[in-house]
Short mmCIF file of C-alpha atoms in Angstrom, two decimals:
data_model
loop_
_atom_site.label_atom_id
_atom_site.label_comp_id
_atom_site.label_asym_id
_atom_site.label_seq_id
_atom_site.Cartn_x
_atom_site.Cartn_y
_atom_site.Cartn_z
CA MET A 1 -6.16 -24.51 -20.06
CA ALA A 2 -8.16 -24.35 -16.84
CA GLY A 3 -6.26 -22.64 -14.04
CA GLN A 4 -3.45 -21.32 -16.21
CA THR A 5 -4.38 -17.69 -15.56
CA THR A 6 -4.23 -18.06 -11.76
CA GLY A 7 -2.05 -15.29 -10.42
CA LEU A 8 -1.22 -14.08 -13.93
CA PHE A 9 -3.53 -11.11 -14.39
CA SER A 10 -4.12 -10.71 -10.67
CA SER A 11 -2.85 -12.01 -7.35
CA GLY A 12 -3.29 -15.72 -6.67
CA VAL A 13 -4.38 -14.92 -3.11
CA SER A 14 -7.93 -13.71 -2.49
CA ASP A 15 -8.64 -10.30 -0.98
CA ALA A 16 -10.21 -11.99 2.05
CA ASP A 17 -7.13 -14.14 2.62
CA LYS A 18 -4.81 -11.15 2.33
CA ARG A 19 -6.82 -9.32 4.98
CA ALA A 20 -6.88 -12.37 7.24
CA ASN A 21 -3.11 -12.71 6.78
CA LEU A 22 -2.61 -9.08 7.70
CA ARG A 23 -4.79 -9.40 10.80
CA ALA A 24 -2.79 -12.45 11.89
CA ALA A 25 0.49 -10.65 11.22
CA LEU A 26 -0.51 -7.74 13.44
CA ASP A 27 -1.49 -10.17 16.19
CA SER A 28 1.78 -12.11 15.86
CA GLY A 29 3.97 -9.48 17.48
CA ASP A 30 6.51 -9.71 14.64
CA LEU A 31 7.57 -6.46 12.98
CA GLN A 32 5.91 -6.07 9.57
CA ARG A 33 8.01 -4.17 7.00
CA TRP A 34 6.03 -2.35 4.33
CA PRO A 35 7.96 -0.36 1.69
CA GLY A 36 5.92 2.10 -0.31
CA ALA A 37 5.00 1.19 -3.89
CA PHE A 38 3.91 3.90 -6.30
CA SER A 39 3.16 1.42 -9.11
CA PRO A 40 2.26 -2.26 -9.50
CA LEU A 41 5.75 -2.98 -10.87
CA VAL A 42 7.36 -1.54 -7.74
CA ALA A 43 5.01 -3.70 -5.64
CA LYS A 44 6.28 -6.78 -7.47
CA ILE A 45 9.85 -5.83 -6.60
CA VAL A 46 8.84 -5.28 -2.95
CA ALA A 47 7.40 -8.80 -2.84
CA ASP A 48 10.45 -10.29 -4.56
CA ALA A 49 12.72 -8.64 -1.99
CA GLY A 50 11.01 -10.55 0.82
CA PHE A 51 9.03 -7.87 2.63
CA GLU A 52 5.83 -8.68 4.51
CA GLY A 53 3.49 -6.12 2.97
CA VAL A 54 3.07 -3.18 0.61
CA TYR A 55 2.22 0.40 1.51
CA VAL A 56 0.69 2.99 -0.83
CA SER A 57 1.64 6.51 0.18
CA GLY A 58 -0.67 9.39 -0.60
CA ALA A 59 2.36 11.64 -0.97
CA ALA A 60 4.03 9.28 -3.45
CA LEU A 61 0.80 8.78 -5.39
CA ALA A 62 0.28 12.54 -5.62
CA ALA A 63 3.90 13.10 -6.64
CA ASP A 64 3.62 10.48 -9.36
CA LEU A 65 0.67 12.49 -10.71
CA GLY A 66 2.81 15.64 -10.58
CA LEU A 67 0.91 17.05 -7.58
CA PRO A 68 1.94 18.14 -4.07
CA ASP A 69 0.62 16.26 -1.05
CA ILE A 70 -2.05 18.77 -0.04
CA GLY A 71 -5.24 16.76 -0.54
CA LEU A 72 -5.62 17.24 -4.30
CA THR A 73 -6.04 13.57 -5.22
CA THR A 74 -9.51 12.06 -5.33
CA LEU A 75 -10.94 8.84 -3.94
CA THR A 76 -11.36 7.56 -7.49
CA GLU A 77 -7.67 8.12 -8.30
CA VAL A 78 -6.48 6.62 -5.03
CA ALA A 79 -8.71 3.55 -5.27
CA ALA A 80 -7.78 2.89 -8.89
CA ARG A 81 -4.04 3.12 -8.30
CA GLY A 82 -4.26 1.31 -4.97
CA GLY A 83 -6.29 -1.52 -6.47
CA SER A 84 -3.82 -2.07 -9.30
CA ILE A 85 -0.97 -2.18 -6.78
CA ALA A 86 -2.87 -4.54 -4.46
CA ARG A 87 -3.59 -6.97 -7.30
CA ALA A 88 0.06 -7.10 -8.35
CA THR A 89 1.26 -9.31 -5.48
CA ASP A 90 0.11 -11.85 -2.91
CA LEU A 91 1.03 -9.47 -0.09
CA PRO A 92 -1.48 -7.38 1.89
CA THR A 93 -1.56 -3.71 0.88
CA LEU A 94 -2.31 -0.81 3.22
CA ILE A 95 -3.19 2.51 1.61
CA ASP A 96 -3.16 6.14 2.71
CA ALA A 97 -6.74 7.47 2.62
CA ASP A 98 -5.88 10.96 3.90
CA THR A 99 -8.80 12.36 5.90
CA GLY A 100 -11.36 10.06 4.26
CA PHE A 101 -12.02 12.49 1.41
CA GLY A 102 -14.59 14.54 3.28
CA GLU A 103 -16.95 14.30 6.21
CA PRO A 104 -17.65 11.04 8.13
CA MET A 105 -20.11 9.83 5.50
CA SER A 106 -17.38 10.24 2.88
CA ALA A 107 -15.01 8.28 5.11
CA ALA A 108 -17.56 5.46 5.21
CA ARG A 109 -17.81 5.44 1.41
CA THR A 110 -14.01 5.45 1.23
CA ILE A 111 -13.84 2.19 3.20
CA THR A 112 -16.30 0.35 0.96
CA THR A 113 -14.57 1.65 -2.16
CA LEU A 114 -11.14 0.52 -0.96
CA GLU A 115 -12.53 -2.87 0.09
CA ASP A 116 -13.96 -3.31 -3.40
CA ALA A 117 -10.57 -2.36 -4.88
CA GLY A 118 -8.87 -5.19 -2.99
CA LEU A 119 -6.97 -3.27 -0.33
CA ALA A 120 -6.26 -4.98 3.00
CA GLY A 121 -6.58 -1.79 5.02
CA CYS A 122 -6.20 1.98 5.05
CA HIS A 123 -5.33 4.77 7.41
CA LEU A 124 -7.32 7.89 8.16
CA GLU A 125 -5.69 10.91 9.77
CA ASP A 126 -6.86 13.56 12.18
CA GLN A 127 -5.77 16.57 10.16
CA VAL A 128 -8.18 19.17 8.87
CA ASN A 129 -9.24 18.90 5.25
CA PRO A 130 -7.35 19.74 3.02
CA LYS A 131 -4.41 18.08 4.74
CA ARG A 132 -0.65 18.65 4.52
CA CYS A 133 2.30 16.28 4.42
CA GLY A 134 2.76 14.95 7.95
CA HIS A 135 6.38 16.09 8.21
CA LEU A 136 5.76 19.73 7.25
CA ASP A 137 5.08 22.62 9.58
CA GLY A 138 1.77 24.42 9.61
CA LYS A 139 -0.48 21.38 10.09
CA GLU A 140 -3.82 21.61 11.84
CA VAL A 141 -5.73 18.79 13.52
CA VAL A 142 -9.45 18.44 13.98
CA PRO A 143 -10.95 18.18 17.48
CA THR A 144 -10.73 14.66 18.89
CA GLU A 145 -14.49 14.22 18.71
CA ASP A 146 -14.46 14.90 14.96
CA MET A 147 -11.85 12.20 14.42
CA LEU A 148 -13.82 9.77 16.58
CA ARG A 149 -16.80 10.27 14.27
CA ARG A 150 -14.52 9.69 11.28
CA ILE A 151 -13.29 6.40 12.76
CA ALA A 152 -16.77 5.27 13.82
CA ALA A 153 -18.08 5.85 10.31
CA ALA A 154 -15.20 3.83 8.85
CA VAL A 155 -15.63 0.94 11.29
CA GLY A 156 -19.36 0.84 10.71
CA ALA A 157 -18.96 0.79 6.93
CA ARG A 158 -16.53 -2.08 6.54
CA ARG A 159 -17.98 -5.43 5.52
CA ASP A 160 -14.90 -7.58 6.05
CA PRO A 161 -14.00 -7.49 9.76
CA ASN A 162 -10.37 -8.19 8.81
CA PHE A 163 -10.09 -4.96 6.81
CA ILE A 164 -7.65 -2.95 8.92
CA ILE A 165 -8.66 0.55 9.91
CA CYS A 166 -5.58 2.45 11.01
CA ALA A 167 -5.92 5.81 12.76
CA ARG A 168 -3.11 8.27 12.17
CA THR A 169 -2.55 11.13 14.58
CA ASP A 170 -0.63 14.22 13.55
CA ALA A 171 -1.07 15.81 16.97
CA ARG A 172 2.59 15.40 18.06
CA GLY A 173 3.70 18.39 16.00
CA VAL A 174 0.65 20.50 16.89
CA GLU A 175 -0.41 19.71 20.47
CA GLY A 176 2.57 17.75 21.81
CA LEU A 177 3.41 14.14 22.64
CA ASP A 178 1.00 13.71 25.57
CA ALA A 179 -1.94 14.95 23.51
CA ALA A 180 -1.01 12.58 20.69
CA ILE A 181 -0.99 9.67 23.14
CA ASP A 182 -4.37 10.68 24.53
CA ARG A 183 -5.79 10.86 21.03
CA ALA A 184 -4.40 7.43 20.16
CA LYS A 185 -6.10 5.88 23.18
CA ALA A 186 -9.41 7.47 22.21
CA TYR A 187 -9.06 6.26 18.63
CA ILE A 188 -8.54 2.69 19.84
CA ASP A 189 -11.67 2.95 21.95
CA ALA A 190 -13.54 4.11 18.82
CA GLY A 191 -12.56 0.91 17.01
CA ALA A 192 -9.22 1.59 15.28
CA ASP A 193 -7.13 -1.56 14.77
CA LEU A 194 -3.75 0.11 14.34
CA ILE A 195 -2.27 3.46 15.38
CA PHE A 196 0.00 5.46 13.07
CA THR A 197 2.18 7.76 15.17
CA GLU A 198 3.22 10.54 12.80
CA ALA A 199 6.35 12.68 13.18
CA LEU A 200 7.68 11.42 16.51
CA ALA A 201 11.10 12.95 17.05
CA ASP A 202 13.41 10.25 18.35
CA GLU A 203 13.74 6.81 19.93
CA ARG A 204 12.72 8.18 23.34
CA GLU A 205 9.36 9.37 21.95
CA PHE A 206 8.73 6.10 20.16
CA GLU A 207 9.43 4.30 23.44
CA ALA A 208 7.08 6.59 25.36
CA PHE A 209 4.29 6.04 22.85
CA ARG A 210 4.74 2.28 22.99
CA GLY A 211 4.69 2.30 26.76
CA ALA A 212 1.47 4.30 26.92
CA VAL A 213 -0.62 2.78 24.12
CA ASP A 214 -1.80 -0.83 24.30
CA ALA A 215 -2.51 -1.51 20.62
CA PRO A 216 -0.59 -2.32 17.43
CA LEU A 217 1.59 0.64 16.44
CA LEU A 218 2.97 1.78 13.08
CA ALA A 219 6.23 3.71 12.72
CA ASN A 220 6.87 5.96 9.73
CA MET A 221 10.52 5.89 8.65
CA THR A 222 10.34 8.52 5.93
CA GLU A 223 13.48 10.30 4.81
CA PHE A 224 14.18 14.02 5.28
CA GLY A 225 11.39 14.36 7.83
CA LYS A 226 11.09 15.06 11.54
CA SER A 227 11.67 11.50 12.81
CA GLU A 228 15.02 9.93 13.56
CA LEU A 229 15.53 6.99 11.19
CA LEU A 230 15.46 3.92 13.42
CA THR A 231 16.53 0.45 12.32
CA THR A 232 14.25 -2.55 12.21
CA ASP A 233 16.13 -4.01 15.20
CA GLN A 234 15.45 -0.85 17.19
CA LEU A 235 11.77 -0.88 16.28
CA ARG A 236 11.46 -4.56 17.18
CA ASP A 237 13.07 -3.90 20.54
CA LEU A 238 10.66 -1.01 21.09
CA GLY A 239 7.72 -3.32 20.38
CA PHE A 240 6.38 -1.67 17.23
CA ASN A 241 4.27 -3.83 14.94
CA VAL A 242 4.72 -2.14 11.57
CA VAL A 243 7.29 0.06 9.88
CA ILE A 244 6.63 1.83 6.59
CA TYR A 245 9.08 3.39 4.14
CA PRO A 246 6.45 5.42 2.29
CA VAL A 247 8.33 7.43 -0.33
CA THR A 248 11.67 5.59 -0.36
CA THR A 249 11.19 3.75 -3.65
CA LEU A 250 9.98 6.92 -5.40
CA ARG A 251 12.99 8.87 -4.13
CA LEU A 252 15.36 6.11 -5.21
CA ALA A 253 13.77 5.96 -8.65
CA MET A 254 13.61 9.72 -9.19
CA GLY A 255 17.19 10.17 -8.02
CA ALA A 256 18.30 7.61 -10.59
CA VAL A 257 16.18 9.22 -13.33
CA GLU A 258 17.63 12.67 -12.65
CA SER A 259 21.19 11.39 -12.56
CA GLY A 260 20.80 9.27 -15.69
CA LEU A 261 19.17 11.99 -17.77
CA ALA A 262 21.83 14.50 -16.71
CA ALA A 263 24.51 12.05 -17.88
CA ILE A 264 22.78 11.54 -21.24
CA ALA A 265 22.49 15.30 -21.72
CA GLU A 266 26.20 15.66 -20.94
CA ASP A 267 27.55 12.60 -22.80
CA GLY A 268 25.11 12.39 -25.69
CA THR A 269 24.48 8.67 -25.02
CA GLN A 270 23.13 6.37 -22.32
CA ALA A 271 25.98 3.90 -22.82
CA GLY A 272 27.65 4.89 -19.56
CA GLN A 273 24.44 4.25 -17.62
CA LEU A 274 23.84 0.62 -18.59
CA ASP A 275 25.44 -0.80 -15.45
CA VAL A 276 22.98 1.03 -13.18
CA MET A 277 19.88 0.14 -15.21
CA GLN A 278 17.58 -2.78 -14.55
CA HIS A 279 18.29 -5.20 -17.39
CA ARG A 280 15.55 -6.08 -19.82
CA ALA A 281 15.79 -9.74 -18.76
CA ARG A 282 15.24 -8.83 -15.11
CA LEU A 283 12.26 -6.63 -15.99
CA TYR A 284 10.74 -9.51 -17.93
CA GLU A 285 11.13 -11.74 -14.85
CA PHE A 286 9.04 -9.34 -12.78
CA LEU A 287 6.49 -9.01 -15.57
CA ARG A 288 6.32 -12.83 -15.99
CA TYR A 289 6.76 -12.32 -19.70
CA SER A 290 7.33 -16.02 -20.39
CA ASP A 291 4.13 -16.99 -18.54
CA TYR A 292 2.06 -14.55 -20.58
CA ASN A 293 3.72 -15.84 -23.73
CA ALA A 294 2.90 -19.44 -22.80
CA PHE A 295 -0.71 -18.50 -22.10
CA ASP A 296 -0.95 -16.78 -25.45
CA GLN A 297 0.55 -19.79 -27.23
CA ASN A 298 -1.99 -22.10 -25.57
CA LEU A 299 -4.81 -19.90 -26.81
CA PHE A 300 -3.36 -19.78 -30.31
CA THR A 301 -3.11 -23.56 -30.55
CA TYR A 302 -6.44 -24.25 -28.80
CA THR A 303 -8.66 -26.67 -30.75
CA ARG A 304 -12.38 -26.85 -30.15
CA PRO A 305 -13.64 -30.42 -29.58
CA ARG A 306 -15.11 -31.78 -32.85
CA SER A 307 -18.87 -32.30 -32.99
CA ASP A 308 -21.31 -33.46 -35.62
CA ARG A 309 -22.71 -30.22 -37.05
CA ARG A 310 -25.90 -31.86 -38.41
CA SER A 311 -27.00 -33.50 -35.16
CA GLY A 312 -25.35 -31.12 -32.75
CA LYS A 313 -24.06 -34.14 -30.87
CA ARG A 314 -20.43 -34.57 -29.83
CA PRO A 315 -18.72 -37.81 -30.91
CA HIS A 316 -19.03 -39.42 -27.47
CA GLU A 317 -22.81 -38.86 -27.48
CA TYR A 318 -23.51 -41.44 -30.24
#
């Protein structure tokens, strides 16, 4: 039975290899597409669909807990959910770590905790704590020097040099585009590997940011926000390295749940909804039901090698 559990209860790719793969992907110049996953099952579907990575949104995680995205989740909750999502696939997973859950020392602890959980990287933002959703009004950002200390603490705490530390700036909506660019440059100098440019307005601003910042850049294509929704072709042409769709899968799922439950309440049965449901057989494919069943059967039929009870010797030892 040796080796039969590989990739069954966890990913078949080591955490170190996932991080190395992510580092190489950022260096490749190819656009990396990372849909958000709010559960391990969603992460499995992301991988099956052929995407290059998985993103764990703080807003989606909070919403799944029935909370608004205003800094109410804890490091323990984020690491636990993020770790279970990261283990679900062979893809690298980047997670939203908000402001690092406190002062710079807390940011340092956040990095080690997320490394231990199996994440390939995280992003820290320059908002004040408690933070707000990046596409809402009324945000505040900390002074640049405070964010530099946050980044320095994170960089100094990581043990795997391939763990990606992404710096997110929310300054565009508070101080303007030029200030956001200046902050991004300073964050790179402080050791950030990737820059998350939050709430840029349109293609012209994405182009300006790319032209001014010489580092890997992440674009946030969230729905109903402040940014124009650009295509992957547009983002490739602009030279962006990563695009995330942070809350898309949650919105798709919740829209379907609302619609389906309304129909059941109206019709008195779910029969009319079967065509839009994921079939049981398809769910079992993602869950690898047959592989678990085979593993269980092997355990059930396992026979211990016979030995001579009186001598303690196995048959081949005579």
